[in-house]
Tab-separated table of C-alpha atoms in Angstrom:
chain	number	residue	atom	x	y	z
A	4	MET	CA	-105.691	-36.622	77.593
A	5	CYS	CA	-107.885	-37.801	74.797
A	6	PHE	CA	-107.065	-37.113	71.086
A	7	GLY	CA	-110.349	-38.845	69.800
A	8	ASN	CA	-112.709	-41.768	70.133
A	9	VAL	CA	-112.564	-44.545	67.318
A	10	ALA	CA	-115.975	-44.974	67.653
A	11	GLU	CA	-116.726	-41.621	66.220
A	12	LYS	CA	-113.593	-40.798	64.156
A	13	ASP	CA	-111.338	-42.927	61.792
A	14	PHE	CA	-108.267	-44.112	63.635
A	15	ILE	CA	-106.040	-42.669	60.890
A	16	GLU	CA	-107.785	-39.296	61.238
A	17	ILE	CA	-107.142	-39.368	65.088
A	18	TRP	CA	-103.484	-40.462	64.432
A	19	ASN	CA	-102.658	-37.713	61.985
A	20	SER	CA	-104.399	-35.009	63.911
A	21	PRO	CA	-102.010	-31.951	64.857
A	22	GLU	CA	-102.577	-32.668	68.451
A	23	TYR	CA	-101.626	-36.324	68.495
A	24	MET	CA	-98.720	-35.770	66.098
A	25	GLU	CA	-97.458	-33.034	68.624
A	26	PHE	CA	-97.687	-35.626	71.372
A	27	ARG	CA	-95.860	-38.248	69.558
A	28	LYS	CA	-93.223	-35.560	68.593
A	29	VAL	CA	-92.147	-34.794	72.219
A	30	TYR	CA	-91.679	-38.709	72.759
A	31	GLN	CA	-89.634	-39.052	69.530
A	32	ASN	CA	-87.617	-35.795	70.696
A	33	ARG	CA	-86.799	-37.661	74.375
A	34	LEU	CA	-85.791	-40.979	72.498
A	35	ASP	CA	-83.648	-38.665	70.129
A	36	VAL	CA	-81.883	-37.125	73.320
A	37	PHE	CA	-81.375	-40.292	74.773
A	38	GLU	CA	-79.859	-41.902	71.458
A	39	LYS	CA	-77.557	-38.832	71.057
A	40	THR	CA	-76.478	-39.091	74.513
A	41	TYR	CA	-75.825	-42.759	74.974
A	42	GLY	CA	-75.912	-44.156	71.456
A	43	HIS	CA	-72.134	-44.146	70.828
A	44	MET	CA	-71.365	-45.996	74.094
A	45	GLY	CA	-71.131	-49.894	74.240
A	46	PRO	CA	-73.234	-51.631	76.877
A	47	PHE	CA	-70.225	-51.971	79.293
A	48	THR	CA	-69.218	-48.754	79.302
A	49	THR	CA	-67.376	-48.076	82.639
A	50	ASP	CA	-65.650	-44.526	82.223
A	51	ARG	CA	-66.973	-42.773	85.182
A	52	HIS	CA	-66.345	-39.351	83.726
A	53	GLU	CA	-68.176	-40.222	80.083
A	54	LEU	CA	-71.049	-41.433	82.367
A	55	GLU	CA	-71.533	-38.491	84.523
A	56	GLU	CA	-71.322	-36.307	81.471
A	57	ALA	CA	-73.875	-38.270	79.592
A	58	GLU	CA	-76.084	-38.055	82.617
A	59	LYS	CA	-75.751	-34.235	82.577
A	60	ILE	CA	-76.353	-34.314	78.890
A	61	LEU	CA	-79.489	-36.434	79.222
A	62	LYS	CA	-80.678	-34.107	81.998
A	63	ASN	CA	-80.445	-31.021	80.024
A	64	GLY	CA	-81.805	-32.500	76.872
A	65	LEU	CA	-84.951	-33.922	78.810
A	66	SER	CA	-85.554	-30.542	80.608
A	67	ARG	CA	-85.923	-28.913	76.943
A	68	ASN	CA	-88.309	-31.638	76.062
A	69	PRO	CA	-90.562	-31.966	79.056
A	70	LEU	CA	-93.325	-34.566	79.472
A	71	PRO	CA	-96.638	-33.672	78.342
A	72	GLU	CA	-98.945	-32.607	81.481
A	73	GLY	CA	-101.144	-35.427	81.043
A	74	CYS	CA	-98.201	-37.943	81.333
A	75	LEU	CA	-96.422	-36.260	84.404
A	76	THR	CA	-98.500	-38.723	86.928
A	77	CYS	CA	-98.026	-41.788	84.661
A	78	TYR	CA	-95.879	-44.511	86.048
A	79	LYS	CA	-94.690	-45.580	82.735
A	80	ALA	CA	-92.974	-42.094	82.136
A	81	TYR	CA	-90.602	-42.931	85.203
A	82	GLY	CA	-89.920	-46.569	83.844
A	83	ILE	CA	-91.815	-48.095	86.662
């Protein structure tokens, strides 16, 4: 996946290109889903039902905002 070459184009031009903006939007959407799912919980939430429900909501939200194809094999996308 390549959005441009800074040796050939200005970085800001690449950063603001529709393709790169769309790429970044996918990740922002995924972060928003995570925040909406877990943002209200404290760091020591132990309510099993609440955690199970949050996992379902997160899985559903992330499935509606899938990783870009070029990122499916990247270890960073899986927290490794």
